[in-house]
Coordinates of C-alpha atoms in Angstrom, one line a residue:
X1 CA 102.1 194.0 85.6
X2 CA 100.9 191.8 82.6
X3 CA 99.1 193.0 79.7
X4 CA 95.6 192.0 79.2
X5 CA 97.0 190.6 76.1
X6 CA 99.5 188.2 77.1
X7 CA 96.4 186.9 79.6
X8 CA 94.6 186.3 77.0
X9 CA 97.3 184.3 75.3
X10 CA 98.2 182.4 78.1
X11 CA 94.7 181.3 79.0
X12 CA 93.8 180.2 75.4
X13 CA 96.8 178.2 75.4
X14 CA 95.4 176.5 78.6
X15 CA 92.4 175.8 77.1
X16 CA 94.0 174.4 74.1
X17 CA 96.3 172.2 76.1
X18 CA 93.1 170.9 78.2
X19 CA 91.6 169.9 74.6
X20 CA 94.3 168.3 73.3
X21 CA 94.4 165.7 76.5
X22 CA 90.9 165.3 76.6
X23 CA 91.3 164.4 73.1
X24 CA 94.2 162.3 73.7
X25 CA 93.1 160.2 76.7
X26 CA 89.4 159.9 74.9
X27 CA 91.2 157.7 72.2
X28 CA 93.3 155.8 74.6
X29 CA 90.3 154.7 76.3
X30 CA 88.2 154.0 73.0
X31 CA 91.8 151.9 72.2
X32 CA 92.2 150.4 75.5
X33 CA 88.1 149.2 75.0
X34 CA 88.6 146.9 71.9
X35 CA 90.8 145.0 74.1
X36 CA 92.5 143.4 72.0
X37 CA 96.1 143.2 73.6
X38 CA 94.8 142.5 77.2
X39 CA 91.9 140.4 76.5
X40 CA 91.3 137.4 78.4
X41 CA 87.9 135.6 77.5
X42 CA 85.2 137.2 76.0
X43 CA 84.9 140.3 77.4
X44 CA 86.4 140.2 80.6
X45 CA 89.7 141.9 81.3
X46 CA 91.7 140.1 83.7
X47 CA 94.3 142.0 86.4
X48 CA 96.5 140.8 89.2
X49 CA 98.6 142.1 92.1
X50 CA 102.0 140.3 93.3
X51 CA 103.3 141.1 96.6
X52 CA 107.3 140.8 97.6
X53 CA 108.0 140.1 101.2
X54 CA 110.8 139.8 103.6
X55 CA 110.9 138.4 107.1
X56 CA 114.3 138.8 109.4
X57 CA 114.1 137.1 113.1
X58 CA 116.4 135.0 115.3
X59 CA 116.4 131.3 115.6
X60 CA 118.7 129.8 118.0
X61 CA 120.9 133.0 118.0
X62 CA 121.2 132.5 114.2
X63 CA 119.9 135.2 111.3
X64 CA 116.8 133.7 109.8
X65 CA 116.0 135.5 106.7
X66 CA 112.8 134.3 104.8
X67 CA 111.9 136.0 101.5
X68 CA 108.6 136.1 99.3
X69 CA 108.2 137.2 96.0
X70 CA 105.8 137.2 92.6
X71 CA 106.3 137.2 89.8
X72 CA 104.6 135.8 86.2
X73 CA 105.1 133.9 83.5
X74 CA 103.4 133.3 79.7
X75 CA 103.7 130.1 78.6
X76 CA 102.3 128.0 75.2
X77 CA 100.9 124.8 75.9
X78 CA 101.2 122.3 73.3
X79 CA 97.8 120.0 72.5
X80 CA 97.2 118.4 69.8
X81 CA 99.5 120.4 68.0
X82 CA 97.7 123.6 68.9
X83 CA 99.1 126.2 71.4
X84 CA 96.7 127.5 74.1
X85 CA 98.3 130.4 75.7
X86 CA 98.6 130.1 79.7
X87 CA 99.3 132.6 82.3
X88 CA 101.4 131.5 85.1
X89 CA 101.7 133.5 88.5
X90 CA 104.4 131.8 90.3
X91 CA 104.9 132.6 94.3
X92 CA 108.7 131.7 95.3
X93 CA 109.5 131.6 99.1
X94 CA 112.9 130.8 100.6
X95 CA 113.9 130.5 104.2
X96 CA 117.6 130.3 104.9
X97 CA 120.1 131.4 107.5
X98 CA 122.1 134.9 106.5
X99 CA 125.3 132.8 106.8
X100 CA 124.3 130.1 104.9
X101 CA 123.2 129.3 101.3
X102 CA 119.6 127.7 100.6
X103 CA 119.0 125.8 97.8
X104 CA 115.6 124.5 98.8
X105 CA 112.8 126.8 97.3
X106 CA 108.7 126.5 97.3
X107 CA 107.2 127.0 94.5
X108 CA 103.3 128.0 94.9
X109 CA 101.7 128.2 91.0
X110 CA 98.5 129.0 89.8
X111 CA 97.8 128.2 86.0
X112 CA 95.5 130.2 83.7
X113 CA 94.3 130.3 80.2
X114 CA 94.0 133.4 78.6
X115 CA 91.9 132.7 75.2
X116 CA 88.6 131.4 74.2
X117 CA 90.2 127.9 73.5
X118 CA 90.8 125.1 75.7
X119 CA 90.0 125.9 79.6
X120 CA 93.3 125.3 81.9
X121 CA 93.2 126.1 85.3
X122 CA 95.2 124.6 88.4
X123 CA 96.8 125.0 91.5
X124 CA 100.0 123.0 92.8
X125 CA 103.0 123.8 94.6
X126 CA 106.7 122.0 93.7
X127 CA 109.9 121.9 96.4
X128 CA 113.2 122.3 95.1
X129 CA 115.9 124.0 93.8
X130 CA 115.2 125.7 90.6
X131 CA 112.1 125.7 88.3
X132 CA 111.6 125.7 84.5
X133 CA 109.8 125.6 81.4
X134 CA 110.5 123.1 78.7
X135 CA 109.3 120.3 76.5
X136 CA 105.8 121.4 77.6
X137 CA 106.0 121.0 81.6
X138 CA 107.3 122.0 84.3
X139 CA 110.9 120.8 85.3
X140 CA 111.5 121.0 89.0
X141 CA 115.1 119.9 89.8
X142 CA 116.3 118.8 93.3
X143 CA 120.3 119.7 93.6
X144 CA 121.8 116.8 95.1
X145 CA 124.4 117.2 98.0
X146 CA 127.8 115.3 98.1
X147 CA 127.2 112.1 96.6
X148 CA 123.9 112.4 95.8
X149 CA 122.7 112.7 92.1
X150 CA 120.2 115.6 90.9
X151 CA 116.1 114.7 91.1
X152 CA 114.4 116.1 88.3
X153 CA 110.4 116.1 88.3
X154 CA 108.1 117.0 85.2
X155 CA 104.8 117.9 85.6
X156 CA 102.4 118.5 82.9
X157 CA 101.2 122.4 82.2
X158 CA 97.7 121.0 81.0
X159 CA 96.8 119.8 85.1
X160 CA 99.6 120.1 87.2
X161 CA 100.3 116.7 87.5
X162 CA 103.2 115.0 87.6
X163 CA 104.3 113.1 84.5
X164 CA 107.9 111.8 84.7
X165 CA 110.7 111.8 87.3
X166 CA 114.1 110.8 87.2
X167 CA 117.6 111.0 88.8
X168 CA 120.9 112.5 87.3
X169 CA 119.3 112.9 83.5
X170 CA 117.0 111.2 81.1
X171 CA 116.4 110.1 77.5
X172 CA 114.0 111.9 75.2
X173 CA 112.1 110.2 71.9
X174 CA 111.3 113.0 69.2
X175 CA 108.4 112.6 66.9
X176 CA 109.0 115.1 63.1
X177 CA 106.9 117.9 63.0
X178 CA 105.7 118.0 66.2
X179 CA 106.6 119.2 69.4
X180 CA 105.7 115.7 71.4
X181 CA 108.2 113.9 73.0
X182 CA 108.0 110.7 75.4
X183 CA 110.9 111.1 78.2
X184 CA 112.8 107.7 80.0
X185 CA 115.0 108.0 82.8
X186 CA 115.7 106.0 85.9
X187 CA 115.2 107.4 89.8
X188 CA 118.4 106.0 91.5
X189 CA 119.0 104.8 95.6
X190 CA 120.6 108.2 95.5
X191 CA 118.5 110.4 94.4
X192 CA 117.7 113.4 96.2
X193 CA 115.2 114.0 98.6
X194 CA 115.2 109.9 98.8
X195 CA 112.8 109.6 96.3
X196 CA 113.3 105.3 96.2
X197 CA 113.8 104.6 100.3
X198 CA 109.8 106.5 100.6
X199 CA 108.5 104.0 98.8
X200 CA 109.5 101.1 101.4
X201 CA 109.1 98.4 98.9
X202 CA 112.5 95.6 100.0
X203 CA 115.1 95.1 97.8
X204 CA 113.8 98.2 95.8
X205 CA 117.0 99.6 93.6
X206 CA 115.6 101.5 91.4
X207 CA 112.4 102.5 89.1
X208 CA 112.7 102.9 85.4
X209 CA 110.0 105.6 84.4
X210 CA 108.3 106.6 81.3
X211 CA 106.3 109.1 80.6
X212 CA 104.7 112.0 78.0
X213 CA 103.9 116.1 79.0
X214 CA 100.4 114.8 79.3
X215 CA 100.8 111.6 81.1
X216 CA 103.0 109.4 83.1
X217 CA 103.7 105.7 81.2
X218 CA 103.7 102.4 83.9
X219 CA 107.1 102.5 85.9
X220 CA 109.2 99.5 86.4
X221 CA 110.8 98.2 89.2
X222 CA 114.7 97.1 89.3
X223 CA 114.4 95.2 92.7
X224 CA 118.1 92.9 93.4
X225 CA 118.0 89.3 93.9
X226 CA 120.1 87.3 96.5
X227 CA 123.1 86.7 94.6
X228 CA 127.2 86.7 94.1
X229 CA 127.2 90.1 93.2
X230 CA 124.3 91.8 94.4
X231 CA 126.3 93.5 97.3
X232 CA 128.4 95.0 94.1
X233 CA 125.7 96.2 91.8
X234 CA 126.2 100.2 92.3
X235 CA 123.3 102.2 93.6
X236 CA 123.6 105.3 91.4
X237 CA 122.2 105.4 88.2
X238 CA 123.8 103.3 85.4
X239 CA 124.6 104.2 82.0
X240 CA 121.8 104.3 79.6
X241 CA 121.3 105.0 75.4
X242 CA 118.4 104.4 73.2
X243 CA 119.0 101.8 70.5
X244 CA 116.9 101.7 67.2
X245 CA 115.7 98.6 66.4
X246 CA 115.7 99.1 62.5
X247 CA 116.0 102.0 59.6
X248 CA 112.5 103.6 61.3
X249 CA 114.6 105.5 63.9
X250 CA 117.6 107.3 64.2
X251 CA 119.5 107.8 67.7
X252 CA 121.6 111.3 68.3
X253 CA 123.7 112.6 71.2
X254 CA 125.2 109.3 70.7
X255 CA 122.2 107.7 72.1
X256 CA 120.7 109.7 74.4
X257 CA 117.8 111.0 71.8
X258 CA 116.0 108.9 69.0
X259 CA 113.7 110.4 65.9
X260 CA 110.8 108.4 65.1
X261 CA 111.6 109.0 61.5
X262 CA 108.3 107.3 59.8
X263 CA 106.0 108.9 62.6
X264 CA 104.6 112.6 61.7
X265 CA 101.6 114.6 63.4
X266 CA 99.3 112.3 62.6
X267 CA 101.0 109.5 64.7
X268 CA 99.3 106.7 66.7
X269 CA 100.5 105.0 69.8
X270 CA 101.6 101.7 67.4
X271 CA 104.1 104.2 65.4
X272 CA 106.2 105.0 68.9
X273 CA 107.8 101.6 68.8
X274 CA 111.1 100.6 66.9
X275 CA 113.8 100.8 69.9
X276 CA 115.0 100.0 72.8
X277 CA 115.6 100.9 76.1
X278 CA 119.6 99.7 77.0
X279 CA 121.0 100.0 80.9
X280 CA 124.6 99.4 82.0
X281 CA 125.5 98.2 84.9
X282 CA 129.3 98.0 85.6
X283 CA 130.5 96.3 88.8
X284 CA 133.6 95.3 90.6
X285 CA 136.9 96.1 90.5
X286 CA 137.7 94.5 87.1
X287 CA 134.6 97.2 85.6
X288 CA 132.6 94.4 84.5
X289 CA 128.9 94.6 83.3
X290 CA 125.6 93.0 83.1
X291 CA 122.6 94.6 81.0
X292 CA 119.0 95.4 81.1
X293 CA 117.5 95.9 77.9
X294 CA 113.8 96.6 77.4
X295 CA 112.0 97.6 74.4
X296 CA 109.3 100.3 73.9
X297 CA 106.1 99.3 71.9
X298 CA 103.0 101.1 70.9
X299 CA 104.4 103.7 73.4
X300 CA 105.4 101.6 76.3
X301 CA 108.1 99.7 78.1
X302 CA 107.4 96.1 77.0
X303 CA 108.3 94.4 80.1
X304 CA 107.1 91.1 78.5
X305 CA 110.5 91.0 76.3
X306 CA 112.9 92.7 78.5
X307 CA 115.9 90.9 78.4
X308 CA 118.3 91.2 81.3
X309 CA 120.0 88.3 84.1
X310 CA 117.1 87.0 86.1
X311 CA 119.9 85.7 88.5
X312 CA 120.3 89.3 89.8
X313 CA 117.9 91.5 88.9
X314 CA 113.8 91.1 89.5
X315 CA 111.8 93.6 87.1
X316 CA 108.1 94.2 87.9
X317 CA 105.6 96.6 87.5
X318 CA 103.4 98.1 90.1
X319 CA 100.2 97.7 88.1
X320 CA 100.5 93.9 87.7

């Protein structure tokens, strides 16, 4: 039987214990009450759940196997050379077979800012095979299968909105000191998803797009004319480089990038000018070539100056 003693000494440990947590969760609510780690705007504290799900049936006497999940994502978007911090919850969903691979995913994203600065807030929902972050969008890339070439899609993280597309890969102009960049590609006949055949526009064979992270540029159409070799000018996409028109720019990547050296973060639509826009198409057996050159002027595809063979190729744009 215990002492009265060692009762004593137990219970006034107890009771010390009991004050000690009191204590303890007393400041981790007076820290927890500043709020300043989880924060939102003002004074509102903002939570949110995710669920995971998985579904398993037949089809047709195969395994179906569709699969849910949330998860989220902090991201800095760049305006005016400010970052606004944005809170992405991203819902992925995939439905394949169990004996299969799937490379087609939905993406359902809802956009959020988390700071007394600039309000961002959107809904949209991309299609395709993988999803990132860069160059202040959203990249959604569409694997091609055989002989098909990749469709990449950028949308902008202010809206939501799409801002560029292309096939295969694209060009990017850099302006010093900031993080703004203006992107140039071209969406190909073999694009996935078929991107070019939706639009139903005759002798379409391709669409030269430009475009910023906050706004797409005016695309131009490459439509073929009835010609000697128009059955041989390739469908893909052709080779294409930036070329600086004078000491004002410098091309890297051996083309594929271009500095606006005299532009800084104070730059204008005149001061993204200075280069040129240079595609390649190579034909017939003996690899020969004919050109489309355009050049880009107080930030646009001059299509007034282009320079390429009017006897094959018919280059208009869509707002004209």
């Amino acid at each position: 039987m215990k002492s009265a003693k060692h009762v004593f000494t137990f219970s006034f440990f107890i009771i010390v214990m009991a004050a000690l947590l009191f204590s303890s969760c007393k400041q981790r609510a007076a820290k927890q009450e500043t709020g300043e780690s989880i924060k939102i705007t003002g004074n509102q504290v903002y939570t949110d759940t995710g669920s995971s799900s998985v579904k398993v049936f037949d089809q047709n006497g195969r395994v179906c196997v569709q699969q849910s999940n949330t998860y989220y994502e902090m991201v800095n978007v760049l305006q005016q050379g400010k970052a606004i911090p944005v809170l992405l919850k991203i819902r992925k969903t995939e439905l394949c077979f169990a004996d299969s691979i799937n490379k087609t995913k939905v993406y359902e994203v809802t956009a959020k800012s988390v700071l007394d600065t600039k309000p961002i807030a959107w809904d949209a929902k991309f299609v395709g095979t993988d999803m990132q972050f860069k160059d202040n969008t959203i990249i959604d890339v569409t694997e091609g299968a055989d002989n098909e070439e990749d469709f990449f899609r950028r949308y902008s993280l202010l809206n939501g909105n799409e801002v560029f597309n292309c096939s295969y890969g694209e060009l990017k102009v850099s302006i010093p000191n900031v993080k703004d960049k203006r992107f140039i590609g071209y969406t190909s006949q073999k694009a996935a998803s078929a991107p070019i055949q939706a639009m139903n526009q005759e002798n379409l064979l391709g669409v030269i797009n430009y475009g910023s992270a906050d706004s797409p540029g005016t695309p131009i159409w490459v439509k073929l004319k009835r010609s000697g070799i128009a059955d041989k000018i390739p469908n893909n996409t052709p080779d294409m480089v930036l070329v600086p028109a004078n000491d004002n720019t410098t091309a890297i990547e051996d083309g594929k990038s271009i500095i606006l050296m005299r532009a800084d973060e104070h730059y204008q639509p005149k001061d993204v000018t200075d280069f040129s826009l240079k595609m390649t198409f190579y034909f017939g057996a003996d690899n020969e070539a004919t050109y489309i050159t355009i050049p880009v002027v107080n930030d646009h595809l001059d299509l007034a100056n282009a320079k390429y063979d009017k006897d094959i190729f018919e280059l208009t744009s869509p707002a004209q």
